[in-house]
Coordinates of C-alpha atoms in Angstrom, one line a residue:
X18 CA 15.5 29.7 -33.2
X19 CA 16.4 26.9 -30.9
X20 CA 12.7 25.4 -31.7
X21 CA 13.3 25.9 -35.5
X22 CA 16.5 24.2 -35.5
X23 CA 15.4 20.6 -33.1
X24 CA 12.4 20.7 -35.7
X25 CA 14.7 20.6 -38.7
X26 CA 16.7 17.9 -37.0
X27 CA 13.9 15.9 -36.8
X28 CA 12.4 16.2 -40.1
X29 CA 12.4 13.0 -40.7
X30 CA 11.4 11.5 -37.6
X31 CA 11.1 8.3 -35.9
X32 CA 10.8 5.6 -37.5
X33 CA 7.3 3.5 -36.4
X34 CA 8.2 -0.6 -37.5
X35 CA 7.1 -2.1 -34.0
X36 CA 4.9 -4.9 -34.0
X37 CA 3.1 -5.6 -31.3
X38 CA 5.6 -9.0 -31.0
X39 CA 8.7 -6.5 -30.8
X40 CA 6.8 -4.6 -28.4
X41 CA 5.8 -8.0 -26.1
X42 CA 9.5 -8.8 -26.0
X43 CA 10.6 -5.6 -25.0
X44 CA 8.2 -5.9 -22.1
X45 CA 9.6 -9.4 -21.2
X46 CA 13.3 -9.0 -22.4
X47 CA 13.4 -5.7 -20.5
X48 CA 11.6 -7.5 -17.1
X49 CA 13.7 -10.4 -17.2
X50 CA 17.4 -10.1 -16.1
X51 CA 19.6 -11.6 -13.3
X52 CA 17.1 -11.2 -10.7
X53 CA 15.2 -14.1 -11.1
X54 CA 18.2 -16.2 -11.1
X55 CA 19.3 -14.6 -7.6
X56 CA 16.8 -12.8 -5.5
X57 CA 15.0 -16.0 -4.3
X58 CA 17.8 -16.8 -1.4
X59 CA 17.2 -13.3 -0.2
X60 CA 13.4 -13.7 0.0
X61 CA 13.7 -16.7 1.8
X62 CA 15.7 -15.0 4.6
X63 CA 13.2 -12.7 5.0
X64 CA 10.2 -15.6 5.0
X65 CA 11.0 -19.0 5.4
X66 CA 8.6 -21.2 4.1
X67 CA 7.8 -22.3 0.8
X68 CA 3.8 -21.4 0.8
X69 CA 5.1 -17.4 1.8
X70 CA 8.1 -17.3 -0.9
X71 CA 5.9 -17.8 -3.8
X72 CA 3.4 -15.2 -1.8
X73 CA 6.0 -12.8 -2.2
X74 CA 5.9 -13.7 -5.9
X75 CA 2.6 -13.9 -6.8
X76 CA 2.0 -10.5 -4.7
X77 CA 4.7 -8.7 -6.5
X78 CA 3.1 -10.4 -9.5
X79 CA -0.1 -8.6 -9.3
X80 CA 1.1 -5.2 -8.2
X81 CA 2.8 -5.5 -11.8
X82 CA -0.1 -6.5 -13.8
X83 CA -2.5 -3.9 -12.1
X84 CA -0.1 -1.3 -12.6
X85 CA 0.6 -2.4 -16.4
X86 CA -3.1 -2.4 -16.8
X87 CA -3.3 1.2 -15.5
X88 CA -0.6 2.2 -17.9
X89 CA -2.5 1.0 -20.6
X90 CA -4.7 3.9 -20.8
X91 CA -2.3 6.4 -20.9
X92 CA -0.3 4.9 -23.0
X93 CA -3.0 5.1 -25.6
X94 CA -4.1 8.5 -25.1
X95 CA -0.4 9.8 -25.2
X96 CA 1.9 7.5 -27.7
X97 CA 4.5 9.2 -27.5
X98 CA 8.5 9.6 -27.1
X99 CA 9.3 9.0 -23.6
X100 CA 6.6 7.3 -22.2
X101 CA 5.9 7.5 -18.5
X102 CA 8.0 10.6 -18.8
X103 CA 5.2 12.3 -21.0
X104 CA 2.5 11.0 -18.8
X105 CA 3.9 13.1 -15.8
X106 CA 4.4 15.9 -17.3
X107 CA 1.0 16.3 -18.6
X108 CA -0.5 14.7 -15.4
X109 CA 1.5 16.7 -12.7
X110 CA 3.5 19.4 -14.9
X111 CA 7.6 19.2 -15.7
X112 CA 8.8 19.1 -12.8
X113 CA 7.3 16.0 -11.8
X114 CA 8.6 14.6 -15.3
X115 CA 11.5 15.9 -14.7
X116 CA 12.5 14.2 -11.7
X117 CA 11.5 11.1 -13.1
X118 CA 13.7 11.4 -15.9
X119 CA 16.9 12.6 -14.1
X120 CA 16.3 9.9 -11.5
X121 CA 16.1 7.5 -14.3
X122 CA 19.3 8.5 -16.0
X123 CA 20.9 8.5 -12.7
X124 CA 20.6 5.4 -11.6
X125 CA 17.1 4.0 -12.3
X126 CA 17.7 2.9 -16.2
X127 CA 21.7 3.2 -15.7
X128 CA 22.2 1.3 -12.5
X129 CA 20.0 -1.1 -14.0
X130 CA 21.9 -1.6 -17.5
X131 CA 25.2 -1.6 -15.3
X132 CA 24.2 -4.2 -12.7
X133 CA 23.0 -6.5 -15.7
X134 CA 25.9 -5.8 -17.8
X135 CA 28.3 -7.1 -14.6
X136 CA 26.2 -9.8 -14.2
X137 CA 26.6 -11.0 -17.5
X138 CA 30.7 -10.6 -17.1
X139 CA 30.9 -12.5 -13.8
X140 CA 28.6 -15.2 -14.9
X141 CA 31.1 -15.4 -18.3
X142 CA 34.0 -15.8 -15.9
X143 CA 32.3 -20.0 -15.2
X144 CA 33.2 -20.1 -19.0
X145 CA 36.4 -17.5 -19.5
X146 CA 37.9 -17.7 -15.7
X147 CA 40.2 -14.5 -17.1
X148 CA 37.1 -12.3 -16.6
X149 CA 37.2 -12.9 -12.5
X150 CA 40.8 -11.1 -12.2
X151 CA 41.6 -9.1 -9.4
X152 CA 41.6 -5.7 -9.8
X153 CA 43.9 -3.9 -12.7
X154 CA 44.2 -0.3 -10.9
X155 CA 41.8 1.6 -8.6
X156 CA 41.1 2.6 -5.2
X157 CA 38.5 2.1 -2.0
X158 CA 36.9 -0.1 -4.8
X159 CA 36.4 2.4 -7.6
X160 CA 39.0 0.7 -10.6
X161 CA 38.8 -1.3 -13.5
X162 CA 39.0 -5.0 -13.3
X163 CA 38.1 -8.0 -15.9
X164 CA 35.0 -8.3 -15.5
X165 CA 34.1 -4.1 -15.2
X166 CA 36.2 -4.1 -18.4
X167 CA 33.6 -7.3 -19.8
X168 CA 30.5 -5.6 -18.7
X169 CA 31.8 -2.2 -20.5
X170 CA 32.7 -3.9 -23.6
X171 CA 29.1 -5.2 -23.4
X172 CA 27.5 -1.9 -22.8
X173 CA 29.5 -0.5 -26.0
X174 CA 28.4 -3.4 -28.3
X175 CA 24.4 -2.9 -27.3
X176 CA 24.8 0.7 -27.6
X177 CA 26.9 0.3 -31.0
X178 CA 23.9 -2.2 -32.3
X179 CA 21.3 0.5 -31.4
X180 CA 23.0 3.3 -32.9
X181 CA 22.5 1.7 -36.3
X182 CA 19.0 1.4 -36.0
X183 CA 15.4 0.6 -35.2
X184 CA 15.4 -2.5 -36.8
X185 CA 19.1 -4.0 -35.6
X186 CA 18.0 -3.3 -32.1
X187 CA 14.7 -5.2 -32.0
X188 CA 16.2 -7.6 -34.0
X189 CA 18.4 -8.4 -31.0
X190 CA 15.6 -8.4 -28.5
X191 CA 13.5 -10.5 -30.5
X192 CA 16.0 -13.0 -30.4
X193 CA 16.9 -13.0 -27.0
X194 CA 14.2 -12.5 -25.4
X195 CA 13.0 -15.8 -27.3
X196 CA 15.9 -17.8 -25.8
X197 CA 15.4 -16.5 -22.3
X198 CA 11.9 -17.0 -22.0
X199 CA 12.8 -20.8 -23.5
X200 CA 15.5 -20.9 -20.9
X201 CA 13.1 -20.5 -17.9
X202 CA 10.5 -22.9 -20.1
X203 CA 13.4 -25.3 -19.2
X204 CA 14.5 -25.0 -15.9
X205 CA 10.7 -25.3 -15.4
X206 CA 10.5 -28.4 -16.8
X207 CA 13.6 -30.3 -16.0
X208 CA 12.8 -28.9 -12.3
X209 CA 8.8 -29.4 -12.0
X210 CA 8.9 -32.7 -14.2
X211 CA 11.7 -34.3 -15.9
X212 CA 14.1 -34.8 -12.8
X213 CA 12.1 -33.0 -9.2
X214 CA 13.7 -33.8 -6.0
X215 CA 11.8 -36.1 -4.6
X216 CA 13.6 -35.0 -1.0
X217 CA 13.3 -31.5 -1.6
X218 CA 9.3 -32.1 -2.8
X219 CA 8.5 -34.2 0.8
X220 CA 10.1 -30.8 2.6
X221 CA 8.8 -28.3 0.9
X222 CA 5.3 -29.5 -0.4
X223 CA 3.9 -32.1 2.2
X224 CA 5.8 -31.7 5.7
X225 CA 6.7 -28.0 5.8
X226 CA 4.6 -25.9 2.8
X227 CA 3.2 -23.3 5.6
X228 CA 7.0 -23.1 7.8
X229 CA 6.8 -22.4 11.3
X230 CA 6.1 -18.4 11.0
X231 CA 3.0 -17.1 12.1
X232 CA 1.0 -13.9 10.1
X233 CA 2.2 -11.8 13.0
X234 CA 3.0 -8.1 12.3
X235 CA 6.7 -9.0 12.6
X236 CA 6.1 -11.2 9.7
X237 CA 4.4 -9.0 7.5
X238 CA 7.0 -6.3 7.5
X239 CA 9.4 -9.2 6.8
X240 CA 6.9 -9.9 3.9
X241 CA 7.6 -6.4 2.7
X242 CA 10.9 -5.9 2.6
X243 CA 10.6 -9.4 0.8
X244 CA 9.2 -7.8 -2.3
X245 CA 11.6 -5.6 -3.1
X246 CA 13.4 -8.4 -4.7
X247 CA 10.5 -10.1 -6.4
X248 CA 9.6 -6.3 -7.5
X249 CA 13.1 -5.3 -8.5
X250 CA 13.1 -8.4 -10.9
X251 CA 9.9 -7.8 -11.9
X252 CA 10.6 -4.2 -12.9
X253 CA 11.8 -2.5 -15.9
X254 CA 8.2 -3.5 -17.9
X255 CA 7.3 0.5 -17.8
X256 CA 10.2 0.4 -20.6
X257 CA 8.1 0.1 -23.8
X258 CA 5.8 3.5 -22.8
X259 CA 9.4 5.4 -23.7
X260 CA 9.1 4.1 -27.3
X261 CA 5.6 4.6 -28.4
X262 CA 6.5 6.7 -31.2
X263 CA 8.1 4.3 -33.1
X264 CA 5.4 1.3 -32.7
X265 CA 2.9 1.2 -35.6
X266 CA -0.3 1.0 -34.2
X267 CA 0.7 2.1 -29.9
X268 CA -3.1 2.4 -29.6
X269 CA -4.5 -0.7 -29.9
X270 CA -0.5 -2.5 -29.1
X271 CA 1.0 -0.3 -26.2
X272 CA -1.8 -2.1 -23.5
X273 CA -1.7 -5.0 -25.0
X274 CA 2.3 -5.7 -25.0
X275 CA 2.2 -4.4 -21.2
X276 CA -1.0 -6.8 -20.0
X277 CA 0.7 -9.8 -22.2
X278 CA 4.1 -9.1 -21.5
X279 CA 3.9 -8.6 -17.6
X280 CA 1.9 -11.5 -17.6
X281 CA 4.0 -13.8 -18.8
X282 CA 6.8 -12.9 -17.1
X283 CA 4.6 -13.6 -14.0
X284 CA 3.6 -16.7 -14.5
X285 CA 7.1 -17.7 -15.9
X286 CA 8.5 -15.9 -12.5
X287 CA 6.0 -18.0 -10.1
X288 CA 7.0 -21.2 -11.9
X289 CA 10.5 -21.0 -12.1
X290 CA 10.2 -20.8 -7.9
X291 CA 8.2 -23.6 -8.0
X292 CA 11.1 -25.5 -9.5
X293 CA 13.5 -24.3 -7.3
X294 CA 11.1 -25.7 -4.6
X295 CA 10.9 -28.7 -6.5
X296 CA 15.2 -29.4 -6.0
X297 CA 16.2 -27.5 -2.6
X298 CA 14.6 -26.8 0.9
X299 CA 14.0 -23.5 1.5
X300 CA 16.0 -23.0 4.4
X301 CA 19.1 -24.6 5.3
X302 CA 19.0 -28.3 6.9
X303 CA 21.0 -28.2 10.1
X304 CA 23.5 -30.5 10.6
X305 CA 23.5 -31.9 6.7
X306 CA 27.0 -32.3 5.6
X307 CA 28.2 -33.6 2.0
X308 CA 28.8 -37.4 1.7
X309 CA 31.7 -38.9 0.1
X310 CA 31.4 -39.9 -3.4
X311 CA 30.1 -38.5 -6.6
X312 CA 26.8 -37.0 -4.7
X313 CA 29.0 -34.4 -2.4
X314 CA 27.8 -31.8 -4.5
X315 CA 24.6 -32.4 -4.5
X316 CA 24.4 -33.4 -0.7
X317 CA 26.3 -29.7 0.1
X318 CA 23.9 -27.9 -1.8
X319 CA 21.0 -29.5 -0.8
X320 CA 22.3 -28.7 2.7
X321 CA 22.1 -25.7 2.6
X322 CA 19.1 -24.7 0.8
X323 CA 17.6 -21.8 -1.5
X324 CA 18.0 -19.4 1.2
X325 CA 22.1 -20.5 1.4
X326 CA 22.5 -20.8 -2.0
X327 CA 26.0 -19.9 -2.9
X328 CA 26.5 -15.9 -3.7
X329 CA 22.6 -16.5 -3.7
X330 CA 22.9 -18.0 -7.0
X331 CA 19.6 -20.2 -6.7
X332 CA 19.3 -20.9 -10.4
X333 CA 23.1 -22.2 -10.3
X334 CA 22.0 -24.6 -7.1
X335 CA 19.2 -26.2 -8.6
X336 CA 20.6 -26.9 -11.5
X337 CA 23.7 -28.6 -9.5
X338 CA 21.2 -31.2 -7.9
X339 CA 20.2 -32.2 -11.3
X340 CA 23.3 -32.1 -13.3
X341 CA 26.0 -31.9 -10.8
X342 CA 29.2 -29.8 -11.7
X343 CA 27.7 -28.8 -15.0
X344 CA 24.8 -27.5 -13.7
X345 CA 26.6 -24.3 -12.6
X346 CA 28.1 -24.0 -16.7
X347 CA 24.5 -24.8 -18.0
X348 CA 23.0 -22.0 -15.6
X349 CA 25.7 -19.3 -16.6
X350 CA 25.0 -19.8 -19.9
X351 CA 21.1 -18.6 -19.3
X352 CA 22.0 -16.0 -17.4
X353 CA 24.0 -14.6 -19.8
X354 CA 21.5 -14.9 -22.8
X355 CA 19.2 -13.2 -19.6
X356 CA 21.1 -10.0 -19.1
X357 CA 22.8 -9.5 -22.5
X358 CA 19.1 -9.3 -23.9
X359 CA 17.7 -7.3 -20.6
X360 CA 20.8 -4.8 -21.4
X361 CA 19.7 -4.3 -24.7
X362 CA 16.1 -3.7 -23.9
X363 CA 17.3 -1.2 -21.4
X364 CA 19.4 0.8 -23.7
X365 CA 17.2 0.6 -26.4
X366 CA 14.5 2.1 -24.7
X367 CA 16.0 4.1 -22.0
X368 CA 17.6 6.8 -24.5
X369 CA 13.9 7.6 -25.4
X370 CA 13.3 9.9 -22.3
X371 CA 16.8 11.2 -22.7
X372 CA 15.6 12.4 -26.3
X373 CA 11.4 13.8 -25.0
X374 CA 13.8 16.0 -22.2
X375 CA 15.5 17.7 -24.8
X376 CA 12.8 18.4 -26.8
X377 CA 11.3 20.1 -23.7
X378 CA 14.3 21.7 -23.6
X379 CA 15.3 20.2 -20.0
X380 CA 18.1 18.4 -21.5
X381 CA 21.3 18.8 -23.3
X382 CA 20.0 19.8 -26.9
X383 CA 22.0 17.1 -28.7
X384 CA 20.1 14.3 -27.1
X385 CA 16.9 15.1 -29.3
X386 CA 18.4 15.2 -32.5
X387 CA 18.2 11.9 -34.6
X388 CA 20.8 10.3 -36.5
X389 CA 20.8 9.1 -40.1
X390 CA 19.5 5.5 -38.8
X391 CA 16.5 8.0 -37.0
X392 CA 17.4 7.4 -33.2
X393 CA 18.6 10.0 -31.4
X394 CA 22.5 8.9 -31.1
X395 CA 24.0 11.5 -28.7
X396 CA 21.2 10.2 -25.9
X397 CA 22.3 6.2 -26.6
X398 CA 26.2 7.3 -26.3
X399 CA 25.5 9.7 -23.4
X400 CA 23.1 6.6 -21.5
X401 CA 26.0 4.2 -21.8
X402 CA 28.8 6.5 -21.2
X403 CA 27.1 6.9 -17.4
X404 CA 26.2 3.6 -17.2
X405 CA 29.9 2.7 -17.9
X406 CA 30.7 4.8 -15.0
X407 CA 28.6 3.2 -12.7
X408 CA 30.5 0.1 -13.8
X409 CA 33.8 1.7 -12.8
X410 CA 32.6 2.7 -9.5
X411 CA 31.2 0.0 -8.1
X412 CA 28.5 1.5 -6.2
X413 CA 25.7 0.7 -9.2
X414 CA 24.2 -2.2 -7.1
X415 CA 23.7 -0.1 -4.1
X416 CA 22.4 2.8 -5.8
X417 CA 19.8 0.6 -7.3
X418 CA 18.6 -0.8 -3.5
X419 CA 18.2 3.5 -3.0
X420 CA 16.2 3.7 -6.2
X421 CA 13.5 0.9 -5.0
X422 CA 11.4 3.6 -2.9
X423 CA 12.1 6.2 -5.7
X424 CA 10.9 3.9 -8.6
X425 CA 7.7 3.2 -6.4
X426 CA 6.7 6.6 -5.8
X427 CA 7.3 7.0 -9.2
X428 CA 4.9 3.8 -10.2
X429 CA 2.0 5.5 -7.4
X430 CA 1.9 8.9 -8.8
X431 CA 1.8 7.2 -12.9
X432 CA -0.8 5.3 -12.1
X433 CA -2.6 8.4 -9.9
X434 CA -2.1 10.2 -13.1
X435 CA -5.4 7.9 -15.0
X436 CA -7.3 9.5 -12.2
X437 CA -6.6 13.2 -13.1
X438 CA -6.6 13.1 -16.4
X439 CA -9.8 11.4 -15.9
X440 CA -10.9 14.7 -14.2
X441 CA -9.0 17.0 -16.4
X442 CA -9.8 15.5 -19.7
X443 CA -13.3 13.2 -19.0
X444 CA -13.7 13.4 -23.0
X445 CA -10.8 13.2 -24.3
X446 CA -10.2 9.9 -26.7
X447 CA -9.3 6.8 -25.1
X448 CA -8.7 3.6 -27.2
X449 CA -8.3 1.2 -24.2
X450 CA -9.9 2.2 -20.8
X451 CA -7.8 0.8 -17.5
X452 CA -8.9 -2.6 -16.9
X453 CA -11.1 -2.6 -13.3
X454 CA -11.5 1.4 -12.7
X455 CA -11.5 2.8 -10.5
X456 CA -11.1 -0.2 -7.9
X457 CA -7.9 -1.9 -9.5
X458 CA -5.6 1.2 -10.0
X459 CA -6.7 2.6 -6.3
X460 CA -5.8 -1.1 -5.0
X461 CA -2.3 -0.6 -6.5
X462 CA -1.9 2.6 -5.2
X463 CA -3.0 1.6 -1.6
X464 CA -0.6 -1.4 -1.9
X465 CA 2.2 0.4 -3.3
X466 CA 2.1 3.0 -0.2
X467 CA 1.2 0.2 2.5
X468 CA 5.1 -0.9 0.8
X469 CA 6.7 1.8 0.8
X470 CA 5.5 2.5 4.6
X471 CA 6.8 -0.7 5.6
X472 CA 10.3 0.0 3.8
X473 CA 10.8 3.3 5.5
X474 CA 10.5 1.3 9.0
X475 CA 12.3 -1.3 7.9
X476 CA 15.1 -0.1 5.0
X477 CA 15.3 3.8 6.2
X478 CA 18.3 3.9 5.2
X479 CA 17.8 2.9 1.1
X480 CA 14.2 4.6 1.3
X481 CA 15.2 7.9 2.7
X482 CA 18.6 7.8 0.4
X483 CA 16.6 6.8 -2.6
X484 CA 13.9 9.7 -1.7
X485 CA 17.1 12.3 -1.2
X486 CA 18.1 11.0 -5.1
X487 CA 14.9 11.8 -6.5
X488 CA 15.2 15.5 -4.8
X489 CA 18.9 16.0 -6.0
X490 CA 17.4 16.7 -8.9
X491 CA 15.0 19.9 -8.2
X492 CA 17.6 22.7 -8.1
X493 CA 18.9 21.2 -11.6
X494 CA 15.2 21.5 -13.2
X495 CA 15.1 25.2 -11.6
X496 CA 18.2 25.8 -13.5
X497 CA 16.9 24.6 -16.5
X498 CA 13.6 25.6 -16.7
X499 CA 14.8 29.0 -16.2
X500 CA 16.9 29.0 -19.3
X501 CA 14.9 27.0 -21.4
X502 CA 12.6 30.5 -20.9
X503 CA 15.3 32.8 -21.3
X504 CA 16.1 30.6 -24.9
X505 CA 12.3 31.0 -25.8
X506 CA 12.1 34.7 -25.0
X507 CA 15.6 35.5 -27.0
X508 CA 13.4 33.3 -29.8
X509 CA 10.8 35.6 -29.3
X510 CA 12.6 38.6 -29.5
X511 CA 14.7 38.2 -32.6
X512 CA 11.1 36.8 -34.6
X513 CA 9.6 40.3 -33.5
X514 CA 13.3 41.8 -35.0

């Protein structure tokens, strides 16, 4: 009876409009948030030298693109609701998908639409100063401030826009994700050629490109805990599995939108470090202090480097060497057009597996019922009522640094999955076959693990937190599972009656 009545509420169905240019930008709009702006300062700490940051990037870089390319496949063979969710379940069975999803919800998707949506709020305050308030009311941190309140008001309005439909929701992506990947075009080409640092180029390019650090095994753990920045803002391209159903032709655009979209992003990432390298040293500059006059700006932030960038706000600090003051008001500006379009993406897609759980019957039954516009509403209010709570608590950021060593066991056992179902189903259709298998999904596998051992040495305390997360969610599926059975055996019963 319970079957019967999800059926009828989803009669109608989704609705399949994507392109495969709606599905690019969701792959890029989705990957490309606040972290590029940011996490360069902290992968500098880590490395030191110019030649290893952009390592760091172009390493992360291919991990993403071999592990989009693996996705491909499965995406084809299976296009539908929920993505990577769907992939696990037939893979590995529903617990497996299961975890994934509640991890997801928890803090994976959430976290993620949370952090951007602050980001956007306290990068506002350069232009509305009222958003960096103090707090209004709250305790040990947990509260309601100006810029919680901003980042909420933004998580309402995406979810709002979604909830009337396919075609508002991409329309928003499309857009933004245009002006975001045209906002790094620019800082790559006022940085690299219009106005380099000629200072910054000597350092960085012909005196110092190699640092002072040796390949020691010292380094290379620092080179791994390094990557979980570059990954982190690399992440999020998985997105566009979760809404297969509703491109037009998944099969032929699914891999296509993840080998384009992660690509770009790549090569738009590796660049936009190159411009940063192009206006500041990569470590500070001992004893450099800022001159009198109309350079003292410049001179302080040029001091202190891309790995002492301000609140590690790199973008900000490269823009100030060529624009001075208003470089910081030109760079807020991009970052907001970054994460209000990266929000969107998220919440857009993210509601997806929220709906394929309740059609299992894992989840609360509302989520996988579709509104009059043909998402499934309850899931995009549910998704952005937690996500507003994560605002309020303040903890959103750290949960995400737990999630890393989740989301990457997550990313091994997805792309392990091309292998069995290569064993289970050797004949079963498949309109694109993973680009350099068997060799390129086991390299990402064996990279992916070689991380993840490196960040239980050196992060235990994110990587055993972020593992305890995913395992939170076991006794909930047992729960679930068990009366999802009892449900279909009551069904059962009463068709027998």
């Amino acid at each position: 009876m319970a079957e019967a009545a999800l059926n009828a509420a989803e009669s109608v169905g989704l609705k399949a409009e994507l392109s495969l240019f709606d599905s690019m930008t969701i792959v890029a709009g989705s990957m490309i948030g606040s972290g590029i702006f940011i996490v360069s300062a902290d992968i500098a700490r880590h490395v030191g030298s110019p030649a290893a940051l952009l390592a760091v990037w172009v390493a992360a870089g291919l991990m993403t693109i071999a592990g989009a390319l693996a996705y491909g496949e499965l995406a084809a063979m299976m296009p539908h609701a929920g993505g990577q969710y769907i992939y696990l379940r037939e893979a590995y069975g529903g617990l497996s998908a299961f975890l994934f999803g509640w991890t997801l919800l928890l803090v994976i998707q959430t976290g993620t639409i949370a952090a951007v949506a602050v980001a956007f709020a306290r990068f506002g305050a350069v232009l509305w100063p009222a958003l960096g308030g103090p707090m209004w009311f709250g305790w040990q941190g947990v509260g309601l401030d100006a810029e919680r309140a901003g980042a909420i008001a933004v998580i309402a309005l995406l979810t709002f826009v979604n909830l009337r439909g396919l075609d508002m929701g991409r329309a928003v992506q499309n857009f933004f994700t245009s002006a975001k990947v045209l906002s790094l075009g620019f800082i790559i080409l006022l940085g690299c050629i219009v106005a380099p640092n000629h200072n910054a180029v000597e350092i960085n390019f012909v005196n110092g490109f190699f640092g002072t650090g040796q390949w020691s095994t010292g380094f290379l753990a620092a080179f791994g805990a390094a990557m979980v920045g570059s990954l982190f803002a690399a992440d999020a391209w998985a997105t566009v599995t979760f809404i297969a159903a509703e491109i037009r032709n998944p099969k032929r655009d699914l891999p296509r939108a993840l080998a384009f979209g992660t690509g770009v992003v790549i090569l738009l990432y590796v660049l936009t470090n190159v411009a940063y390298l192009c206006q500041l040293p990569v470590l500070p500059i001992p004893g450099a202090v800022p001159g009198p006059g109309a350079d003292a700006l410049r001179r302080q932030v040029f001091a202190l480097g891309i790995a002492g960038a301000p609140h590690d706000r790199v973008a900000a600090a490269a823009m100030q060497i060529v624009w001075g003051g208003a470089g910081g008001v030109i760079t807020a500006v991009l970052v907001m057009l970054s994460a209000f379009g990266c929000a969107n993406g998220l919440i857009l897609t993210g509601a997806r597996v929220l709906y394929a759980m309740a059609r299992d019957g894992v989840f609360f039954a509302a989520a996988g019922r579709l509104n009059r516009a043909r998402v499934p509403a309850a899931a995009l209010v549910m998704q952005s009522v937690w996500a507003a709570v994560l605002t309020l608590s303040g903890t959103y950021s750290e949960l995400l640094d737990y999630v890393i060593f989740a989301q990457l066991i997550f990313y091994v056992i997805t792309v392990g999955a091309v292998f069995v179902m290569r064993a289970r189903h050797p004949d079963a259709p498949r309109p694109y076959r993973a680009w350099g298998y068997p060799w390129l999904p086991a390299g990402y596998i064996v990279a992916a693990v070689a991380l993840m051992a490196d960040l239980l040495v050196v992060k235990p305390r994110y990587t055993w937190g972020g593992l305890l997360i995913v395992l939170s969610g076991v006794p909930v599926y047992v729960y679930l599972h068990r009366r999802a059975l009892r449900a279909a055996e009551s069904a059962r019963a009463e068709a027998r009656d």
